[in-house]
């Protein structure tokens, strides 16, 4: 098992390094020199040179990378070209909002996906099963940002039950306010992700239910409830864990459009704005953060997986 | 399984697959013959702004008085270009990558798979967003930006399929008869790994439709004044109070397109796997 984990950890480090080179590299491919962007087109050559020196743009390419990554590992991602604030503090301003939205969306996803997946797998031809299969098909087909728009039209514009744009309200300061501000974007995301997750769960549960050990468990008189809970669900949940891990990773940087729909001040909006303003330092730092978090989550899922399933350790 | 059940027969026997294929065919016809079918010029401002559905403008008009139905019909082009282009880019890069990684193994495999891991670590929409800013706007760059995000899935499943056939007898036979490595890969291995690739093409197409719409919604999709469904949703968002129906129709078009592609994908799965085995592997993309 340790061999597997060590190898997995090495892969994580390699990909993270590769990612840091790519993240650092592709902001160089962006059109426009940051010094020109900052000062405008009619700046003098001396002014441009001064700003380039301040931003470290006059060093060699390798030197720039090494100094960037050197600072990055100590938690210094430079200063935003635009606000002049440290990138890390800009990021940390938005991370709580993104984590809160991701958390709400994940809780909703699991609350919907688990019962729906189980029902669809066990009773696919019942009335409820068919209705839920319809939900899965629809949930996969409806784009989250359009669902967000519909929710705004109905619940905010027509019925005026909830606010149309969602500010970040910290959960620990004002739970009710946080709920009402975050529930709409979270629901818009969760309809899609719950359909994906439920389909996975239903498929693997359906496969497991045909296995010999389920028949054995039934034959020795285990009540059906326990057959499903102890024997089937535990085995079927493994592939689903991977999907949920990937989704959680996706929530951290991938909800750009949903955040735009609801004017939600998360990480996605920050990066989108930074890209528009050609704030290289902020884009670099933000994308690096998203990539690192995603890779770390994936690593954790794999470790979790190896702990749950002894067979994985051999491969 | 009956004797005459070829993959095509199995596909056409699945009702939902036929529904999906018919819908997509209809959409392609609409997109190709849009100028002939659409009642108005999609960029002509020839009505009052923000009208509701009426006899003259069946689905109403937008904020500039343009006919929404005509813009929807023309907007199908943007979605279909993104869908087919992104699938072509994804498969065009991902399949060779997976084939090389799976067949050659060792360091080629290690490098290719780390690249894939890296691409996977950036959510599709964010990757596309950054790529578009790097490459600049425009239809071709849009297709590239979305397609790159689809490379990892193609590479991974081609690699797995290649690993499964690499040491089979017919591959050994081809090698034993003196076929070179490239020849074995292209003529013997590749045709035998195409089944899952075909399904992934459809999955990618539906992902691309949603991502294109999402980018257009952010103002980075198909450049205006050419209509796109995502761009129309972005405009509709500003007029939710004046014209709530405006935001309804472009989204419905997206839903129907993705629905049809999903049905085709399921039909293909039946056709390829050879039975009504419900082992569906839905894509995780789309949550933009």
XYZ file of C-alpha atoms in Angstrom:
603
model
C 0.000 0.000 0.000
C 2.812 2.399 0.818
C 4.388 1.824 -2.581
C 1.153 2.809 -4.232
C 0.767 5.929 -2.118
C 4.358 7.009 -2.630
C 4.031 6.605 -6.385
C 0.765 8.523 -6.323
C 2.390 11.288 -4.274
C 5.280 11.531 -6.750
C 2.813 11.839 -9.616
C 1.070 14.604 -7.735
C 4.317 16.523 -7.326
C 5.281 16.057 -10.993
C 1.911 17.209 -12.292
C 1.880 20.162 -9.912
C 5.332 21.240 -11.125
C 4.238 20.780 -14.731
C 1.160 22.807 -13.918
C 3.172 25.613 -12.392
C 5.312 25.846 -15.537
C 2.206 25.842 -17.745
C 0.369 28.404 -15.607
C 3.367 30.642 -15.491
C 4.048 30.081 -19.198
C 0.694 30.777 -20.735
C 0.280 34.178 -19.238
C 3.330 34.989 -21.366
C 1.365 33.966 -24.410
C -1.302 36.543 -23.570
C -1.450 39.459 -25.983
C -0.205 42.766 -24.613
C 2.680 43.566 -22.315
C 1.509 44.126 -18.721
C 3.556 47.318 -18.481
C 1.778 48.750 -21.521
C -1.550 47.624 -20.122
C -0.834 49.354 -16.820
C 0.430 52.646 -18.207
C -1.559 52.951 -21.418
C -0.285 53.273 -24.977
C 1.218 56.769 -24.641
C 3.656 55.994 -21.814
C 7.299 56.903 -22.363
C 9.987 54.275 -22.816
C 11.573 55.197 -19.492
C 8.285 54.781 -17.618
C 7.719 51.408 -19.295
C 11.208 50.242 -18.383
C 10.710 51.312 -14.776
C 7.446 49.367 -14.485
C 9.001 46.320 -16.191
C 11.824 46.392 -13.669
C 9.363 46.693 -10.791
C 7.371 43.701 -12.062
C 10.546 41.708 -12.715
C 9.817 41.498 -16.441
C 13.394 42.459 -17.362
C 14.918 39.286 -15.943
C 15.622 36.178 -18.026
C 12.726 33.785 -18.583
C 14.174 31.074 -16.368
C 15.042 33.633 -13.719
C 11.495 34.938 -13.766
C 10.062 31.443 -13.343
C 12.428 30.497 -10.554
C 11.780 33.655 -8.612
C 8.025 33.289 -9.184
C 7.867 29.660 -8.056
C 10.285 30.364 -5.217
C 7.975 33.016 -3.874
C 4.883 30.919 -4.634
C 5.939 28.050 -2.372
C 6.311 30.494 0.487
C 2.789 31.768 -0.131
C 3.783 34.935 -1.986
C 2.141 35.079 -5.392
C 3.126 38.671 -6.082
C 0.906 41.725 -6.186
C -2.124 42.229 -8.378
C -1.176 44.508 -11.298
C -4.458 46.282 -10.895
C -5.234 46.745 -7.226
C -1.604 46.497 -6.072
C -2.795 44.208 -3.283
C -1.043 40.876 -2.679
C -2.569 38.241 -4.955
C -2.876 35.878 -2.015
C -5.061 38.322 -0.105
C -7.244 38.905 -3.203
C -7.658 35.138 -3.486
C -8.320 34.652 0.201
C -11.010 37.338 0.073
C -12.962 35.205 -2.369
C -12.161 31.691 -1.194
C -14.716 31.651 1.668
C -17.490 32.621 -0.754
C -16.471 29.916 -3.223
C -16.092 27.285 -0.507
C -19.510 28.160 0.878
C -21.155 27.887 -2.545
C -19.292 24.638 -3.249
C -20.333 23.248 0.125
C -23.997 24.119 -0.363
C -23.947 22.714 -3.890
C -22.268 19.496 -2.742
C -24.708 18.945 0.131
C -27.665 19.498 -2.205
C -26.069 17.235 -4.833
C -25.711 14.354 -2.371
C -29.148 14.928 -0.822
C -30.684 14.518 -4.277
C -28.298 12.029 -5.882
C -28.204 9.312 -3.221
C -31.950 8.634 -2.875
C -32.560 9.166 -6.589
C -29.695 6.882 -7.600
C -30.806 4.128 -5.222
C -34.430 4.319 -6.318
C -33.564 4.284 -10.013
C -31.261 1.296 -9.537
C -33.654 -0.766 -7.420
C -37.027 0.148 -8.913
C -36.282 1.259 -12.492
C -39.711 0.312 -13.821
C -41.895 1.664 -11.025
C -43.743 4.937 -11.519
C -41.376 6.761 -9.186
C -38.377 5.180 -10.891
C -39.530 6.360 -14.290
C -40.215 9.882 -13.061
C -36.767 10.030 -11.494
C -35.146 8.737 -14.681
C -36.872 11.611 -16.433
C -35.335 13.948 -13.865
C -31.880 12.505 -14.581
C -32.271 12.991 -18.318
C -33.522 16.536 -17.869
C -30.900 17.361 -15.259
C -28.136 16.385 -17.649
C -29.627 18.358 -20.522
C -30.365 21.643 -18.749
C -27.367 24.007 -18.709
C -26.773 25.206 -15.166
C -26.596 28.877 -16.048
C -29.899 28.788 -17.897
C -31.520 27.013 -14.968
C -30.073 29.803 -12.843
C -31.746 32.372 -15.090
C -35.063 30.510 -14.872
C -34.829 30.366 -11.081
C -34.214 34.118 -11.040
C -37.144 34.782 -13.383
C -39.567 32.676 -11.344
C -38.410 32.983 -7.742
C -36.877 36.437 -7.737
C -38.569 38.458 -10.479
C -42.083 36.959 -10.384
C -42.583 35.712 -6.848
C -39.982 37.942 -5.149
C -39.173 35.189 -2.650
C -35.406 35.372 -2.962
C -32.870 37.964 -4.066
C -31.965 37.976 -7.775
C -28.294 38.541 -7.137
C -26.466 36.638 -4.458
C -24.045 38.453 -2.230
C -21.751 36.449 -0.050
C -23.184 36.197 3.449
C -20.933 34.187 5.812
C -22.734 31.161 7.165
C -21.443 31.575 10.719
C -22.563 35.189 10.955
C -26.036 34.904 9.495
C -27.127 31.334 8.700
C -30.560 32.280 7.375
C -29.159 35.056 5.217
C -26.419 32.784 3.914
C -29.004 30.169 3.024
C -31.246 32.569 1.114
C -28.304 34.150 -0.700
C -26.594 30.909 -1.692
C -29.506 28.532 -2.226
C -30.347 29.597 -5.804
C -26.871 29.268 -7.351
C -26.292 26.089 -5.344
C -29.566 24.591 -6.575
C -28.804 25.525 -10.181
C -25.479 23.710 -9.938
C -26.826 20.766 -7.940
C -29.522 19.814 -10.446
C -26.828 19.053 -12.981
C -24.233 17.476 -10.714
C -26.816 15.385 -8.870
C -27.974 13.925 -12.186
C -24.413 12.947 -13.066
C -23.774 11.467 -9.636
C -27.107 9.654 -9.454
C -26.539 8.076 -12.856
C -23.173 6.800 -11.715
C -24.572 5.464 -8.480
C -27.524 3.822 -10.220
C -25.264 2.143 -12.769
C -22.813 0.723 -10.277
C -25.551 -0.250 -7.826
C -27.403 -2.003 -10.642
C -24.256 -3.956 -11.478
C -23.565 -4.869 -7.865
C -27.119 -6.122 -7.281
C -26.501 -8.905 -9.808
C -23.377 -10.156 -8.041
C -23.132 -13.545 -6.356
C -22.389 -12.117 -2.922
C -25.716 -10.291 -2.950
C -27.474 -13.569 -3.674
C -25.470 -15.203 -0.912
C -26.437 -12.472 1.535
C -30.107 -12.864 0.638
C -29.906 -16.634 0.800
C -28.529 -16.601 4.308
C -31.483 -14.478 5.358
C -30.082 -10.975 5.626
C -33.007 -8.527 5.546
C -33.256 -6.709 2.186
C -32.592 -3.359 3.878
C -29.266 -4.585 5.197
C -28.410 -6.325 1.913
C -28.679 -2.959 0.197
C -27.087 -0.892 2.912
C -24.243 -3.125 3.995
C -23.442 -5.255 0.960
C -24.574 -3.417 -2.142
C -24.262 0.258 -1.358
C -20.828 0.013 0.186
C -19.431 -1.662 -2.910
C -21.314 0.518 -5.346
C -20.246 3.760 -3.727
C -16.592 3.464 -4.781
C -16.845 4.815 -8.340
C -19.240 7.471 -7.084
C -16.641 8.736 -4.627
C -14.364 9.533 -7.557
C -17.057 11.466 -9.360
C -17.963 13.450 -6.274
C -14.295 14.292 -5.744
C -13.965 15.521 -9.308
C -17.123 17.581 -8.975
C -15.936 19.195 -5.774
C -12.683 20.087 -7.515
C -14.668 21.513 -10.396
C -16.788 23.658 -8.064
C -13.729 25.540 -6.867
C -12.816 27.054 -10.197
C -15.463 25.943 -12.609
C -18.501 27.927 -11.593
C -17.508 31.050 -13.506
C -20.735 31.318 -15.467
C -23.055 30.572 -12.553
C -21.265 33.226 -10.516
C -21.784 35.663 -13.381
C -25.506 34.832 -13.537
C -26.008 35.515 -9.850
C -23.360 38.222 -9.437
C -21.825 35.986 -6.811
C -18.408 37.198 -5.605
C -16.521 33.910 -5.848
C -13.177 32.789 -7.206
C -14.537 32.237 -10.708
C -15.729 35.837 -10.994
C -12.402 37.102 -9.666
C -10.472 35.151 -12.288
C -12.840 36.170 -15.059
C -12.419 39.835 -14.149
C -8.651 39.409 -13.824
C -8.468 37.883 -17.291
C -10.436 40.817 -18.689
C -8.103 43.297 -16.992
C -5.001 41.335 -18.033
C -3.994 41.146 -14.421
C -1.290 38.532 -15.102
C -0.215 38.060 -11.512
C -3.761 37.464 -10.324
C -4.570 35.068 -13.177
C -1.361 33.113 -12.565
C -1.912 32.889 -8.845
C -5.600 32.067 -9.166
C -5.196 29.369 -11.783
C -2.294 27.866 -9.844
C -4.503 27.779 -6.761
C -7.354 26.100 -8.652
C -5.036 23.513 -10.230
C -3.264 22.767 -6.946
C -6.543 22.371 -5.072
C -7.951 20.100 -7.744
C -4.846 17.902 -7.763
C -4.817 17.744 -3.991
C -8.484 16.734 -3.855
C -7.797 14.053 -6.436
C -4.896 12.774 -4.399
C -7.082 12.615 -1.303
C -9.782 10.741 -3.215
C -7.213 8.207 -4.395
C -5.863 7.718 -0.898
C -9.397 7.359 0.449
C -10.084 4.849 -2.297
C -7.006 2.798 -1.446
C -8.055 2.731 2.184
C -11.594 1.610 1.278
C -10.661 -0.961 -1.331
C -7.630 -3.180 -0.613
C -7.493 -4.383 -4.228
C -6.456 -0.909 -5.443
C -3.223 -1.131 -3.478
C -1.920 -3.846 -5.739
C -2.141 -1.918 -8.982
C -28.477 -11.580 -29.228
C -30.100 -12.423 -32.553
C -27.995 -13.359 -35.541
C -28.485 -10.224 -37.613
C -27.918 -7.606 -34.930
C -25.208 -5.405 -36.364
C -24.313 -2.265 -34.422
C -26.406 -0.192 -36.828
C -29.429 -2.432 -36.313
C -29.044 -2.224 -32.552
C -28.801 1.542 -32.790
C -31.928 1.934 -34.902
C -33.862 -0.449 -32.677
C -33.376 1.855 -29.694
C -36.299 4.261 -29.784
C -34.599 7.023 -27.831
C -31.550 6.876 -30.100
C -33.745 7.322 -33.153
C -35.520 10.250 -31.503
C -32.163 11.849 -30.739
C -30.755 11.258 -34.200
C -33.874 12.669 -35.842
C -33.704 15.752 -33.650
C -30.054 16.354 -34.481
C -30.716 15.869 -38.181
C -33.475 18.450 -37.976
C -31.135 20.837 -36.197
C -28.436 20.401 -38.839
C -30.984 21.105 -41.577
C -32.135 24.220 -39.709
C -28.566 25.449 -39.307
C -27.508 24.784 -42.892
C -30.610 26.228 -44.515
C -31.104 28.960 -41.919
C -31.307 31.810 -44.468
C -34.105 29.987 -46.314
C -36.040 28.878 -43.247
C -35.799 31.893 -40.944
C -38.682 34.335 -41.486
C -36.493 37.431 -40.890
C -32.895 38.538 -41.251
C -31.320 37.662 -37.854
C -29.477 40.985 -37.654
C -32.192 43.268 -39.087
C -33.786 45.562 -36.533
C -37.229 45.521 -38.084
C -39.606 45.260 -35.149
C -40.358 47.095 -31.936
C -37.955 46.104 -29.166
C -38.800 43.406 -26.601
C -42.157 42.367 -28.018
C -43.715 39.231 -26.598
C -44.667 36.350 -28.886
C -47.125 37.439 -31.569
C -48.347 36.525 -35.060
C -45.662 38.509 -36.877
C -42.803 37.560 -34.563
C -43.681 34.077 -33.331
C -41.283 34.185 -30.379
C -41.126 37.957 -30.020
C -38.257 40.375 -30.567
C -35.083 41.207 -28.660
C -33.914 44.539 -27.238
C -32.982 45.796 -30.736
C -36.200 44.648 -32.369
C -34.639 41.620 -34.023
C -36.779 38.528 -34.570
C -35.961 35.975 -31.850
C -37.060 32.934 -33.870
C -34.811 33.890 -36.776
C -31.909 34.472 -34.414
C -32.484 31.082 -32.794
C -32.459 29.337 -36.179
C -29.262 31.088 -37.220
C -27.786 30.579 -33.750
C -27.877 26.816 -34.275
C -24.861 27.280 -36.551
C -22.682 28.579 -33.731
C -23.613 25.656 -31.486
C -23.108 23.013 -34.147
C -19.761 24.445 -35.262
C -18.557 24.447 -31.663
C -19.874 20.924 -31.104
C -18.389 19.306 -34.190
C -15.191 21.337 -34.103
C -14.464 20.666 -30.448
C -15.131 16.950 -30.892
C -12.773 16.897 -33.897
C -10.027 18.738 -31.994
C -10.461 16.565 -28.906
C -10.401 13.314 -30.849
C -7.747 14.534 -33.272
C -5.271 15.152 -30.455
C -6.544 12.795 -27.773
C -6.838 9.579 -29.788
C -3.253 9.617 -31.160
C -1.995 10.565 -27.707
C -3.845 7.679 -26.070
C -2.826 5.266 -28.804
C 0.858 6.152 -28.431
C 0.688 6.055 -24.646
C -1.123 2.728 -24.541
C 0.829 0.977 -27.276
C 4.346 2.216 -26.590
C 3.972 2.362 -22.800
C 6.921 3.284 -20.569
C 8.109 6.888 -20.691
C 5.762 7.840 -23.537
C 2.870 6.650 -21.403
C 4.204 8.419 -18.320
C 4.615 11.765 -20.091
C 1.306 11.583 -21.945
C -0.638 10.697 -18.831
C 0.912 13.461 -16.719
C -0.075 15.918 -19.455
C -3.579 14.507 -19.334
C -3.674 14.810 -15.531
C -2.642 18.424 -15.862
C -5.307 19.272 -18.436
C -7.911 17.585 -16.267
C -6.951 19.732 -13.301
C -8.277 22.896 -14.899
C -12.074 23.029 -15.151
C -13.186 23.122 -18.801
C -14.738 26.556 -18.755
C -11.740 28.156 -17.038
C -9.349 26.469 -19.471
C -11.404 27.684 -22.433
C -11.602 31.167 -20.937
C -7.832 31.442 -20.574
C -7.240 29.929 -24.020
C -9.570 32.408 -25.679
C -7.797 35.314 -24.065
C -4.456 33.899 -25.235
C -5.615 33.060 -28.760
C -7.987 35.975 -29.243
C -11.669 35.809 -30.166
C -13.038 34.176 -33.293
C -14.773 30.977 -34.275
C -11.684 28.863 -34.923
C -10.072 29.835 -31.637
C -13.323 29.135 -29.828
C -13.374 25.613 -31.250
C -9.709 25.097 -30.295
C -10.258 26.405 -26.786
C -13.186 24.075 -26.119
C -11.613 21.137 -27.952
C -8.383 21.198 -25.932
C -10.438 20.637 -22.803
C -11.828 17.456 -24.365
C -8.400 15.951 -25.124
C -7.861 14.187 -21.756
C -10.992 12.055 -21.911
C -10.219 10.916 -25.463
C -6.612 10.145 -24.537
C -7.589 8.215 -21.430
C -10.197 6.006 -22.999
C -8.121 5.340 -26.120
C -5.217 4.361 -23.886
C -7.336 1.972 -21.837
C -8.798 0.380 -24.966
C -5.344 0.106 -26.519
C -3.963 -1.582 -23.412
C -6.804 -4.092 -23.624
C -5.997 -5.180 -27.189
C -2.231 -4.621 -27.263
C -1.282 -8.145 -26.313
C -4.162 -9.954 -28.012
C -3.396 -12.660 -30.563
C -4.407 -10.706 -33.658
C -2.046 -7.882 -32.768
C 0.732 -10.367 -32.115
C -0.046 -11.952 -35.480
C 0.224 -8.626 -37.284
C 3.573 -7.979 -35.638
C 4.736 -11.517 -36.314
C 4.016 -11.079 -39.989
C 6.404 -8.158 -40.024
C 4.117 -5.135 -39.688
C 5.960 -2.072 -38.391
C 4.951 -0.411 -35.130
C 3.135 2.536 -36.774
C 1.430 0.126 -39.151
C 0.278 -2.130 -36.324
C -1.008 0.845 -34.353
C -2.938 2.408 -37.201
C -4.251 -0.640 -39.066
C -4.650 -3.234 -36.361
C -5.086 -1.503 -33.007
C -6.865 1.722 -33.972
C -9.916 0.133 -35.651
C -10.443 -1.966 -32.547
C -10.495 0.920 -30.098
C -12.870 3.179 -32.030
C -16.058 2.028 -30.281
C -15.630 4.072 -27.087
C -14.150 6.938 -29.113
C -17.350 7.278 -31.125
C -19.402 7.538 -27.929
C -16.987 10.102 -26.533
C -17.407 12.192 -29.692
C -21.097 12.562 -28.890
C -20.451 13.271 -25.210
C -17.897 15.909 -26.194
C -20.282 17.498 -28.664
C -22.909 17.995 -25.984
C -20.297 19.343 -23.559
C -19.104 21.753 -26.241
C -22.621 23.064 -26.874
C -22.951 23.978 -23.200
C -19.451 25.427 -22.858
C -19.850 27.503 -26.031
C -23.097 28.871 -24.667
C -21.435 29.582 -21.327
C -18.579 31.446 -22.991
C -21.010 33.389 -25.169
C -22.939 34.203 -22.013
C -19.732 35.708 -20.608
C -19.309 37.669 -23.838
C -16.436 35.523 -25.129
C -18.217 33.166 -27.502
C -19.200 33.599 -31.114
C -18.542 37.284 -31.919
C -21.655 39.473 -32.403
C -23.718 40.399 -34.342
C -23.865 36.732 -35.390
C -26.464 35.188 -33.095
C -25.633 32.436 -30.627
C -27.903 30.933 -27.994
C -25.550 31.746 -25.153
C -25.157 35.312 -26.355
C -28.943 35.676 -26.544
C -29.203 34.468 -22.949
C -26.667 37.074 -21.914
C -28.785 39.804 -23.525
C -31.969 38.354 -22.067
C -30.443 38.548 -18.602
C -30.469 42.347 -18.808
C -34.180 42.422 -19.637
C -35.587 39.853 -17.234
C -38.187 42.279 -15.938
C -39.325 43.700 -19.294
C -39.377 40.468 -21.281
C -39.202 37.273 -19.237
C -40.027 35.074 -22.254
C -36.859 36.181 -24.097
C -34.645 34.157 -21.773
C -36.808 31.072 -22.193
C -36.339 30.102 -25.830
C -32.534 30.090 -26.301
C -32.242 27.900 -23.222
C -34.866 25.495 -24.535
C -32.854 25.163 -27.751
C -29.784 24.282 -25.689
C -31.725 21.746 -23.654
C -33.157 20.049 -26.753
C -29.744 19.869 -28.430
C -28.047 18.374 -25.397
C -30.986 16.019 -24.909
C -30.774 14.726 -28.480
C -27.012 14.200 -28.193
C -27.476 12.374 -24.896
C -30.015 10.045 -26.514
C -27.676 9.378 -29.435
C -24.888 8.631 -26.985
C -27.016 6.099 -25.133
C -28.053 4.497 -28.404
C -24.422 4.200 -29.466
C -23.588 2.679 -26.123
C -26.175 -0.020 -26.732
C -24.908 -0.525 -30.257
C -21.252 -0.788 -29.236
C -21.653 -2.835 -26.078
C -24.016 -5.166 -27.874
C -26.824 -5.369 -25.400
C -29.164 -3.421 -23.187
C -26.486 -3.092 -20.546
C -27.072 0.216 -18.786
C -23.391 0.877 -18.081
C -23.592 4.530 -18.900
C -20.758 6.775 -18.091
C -22.103 10.303 -18.237
C -19.640 13.101 -18.658
C -18.777 15.159 -15.631
C -18.529 18.329 -17.662
C -21.277 20.824 -18.196
C -21.537 22.351 -14.749
C -20.494 25.781 -15.854
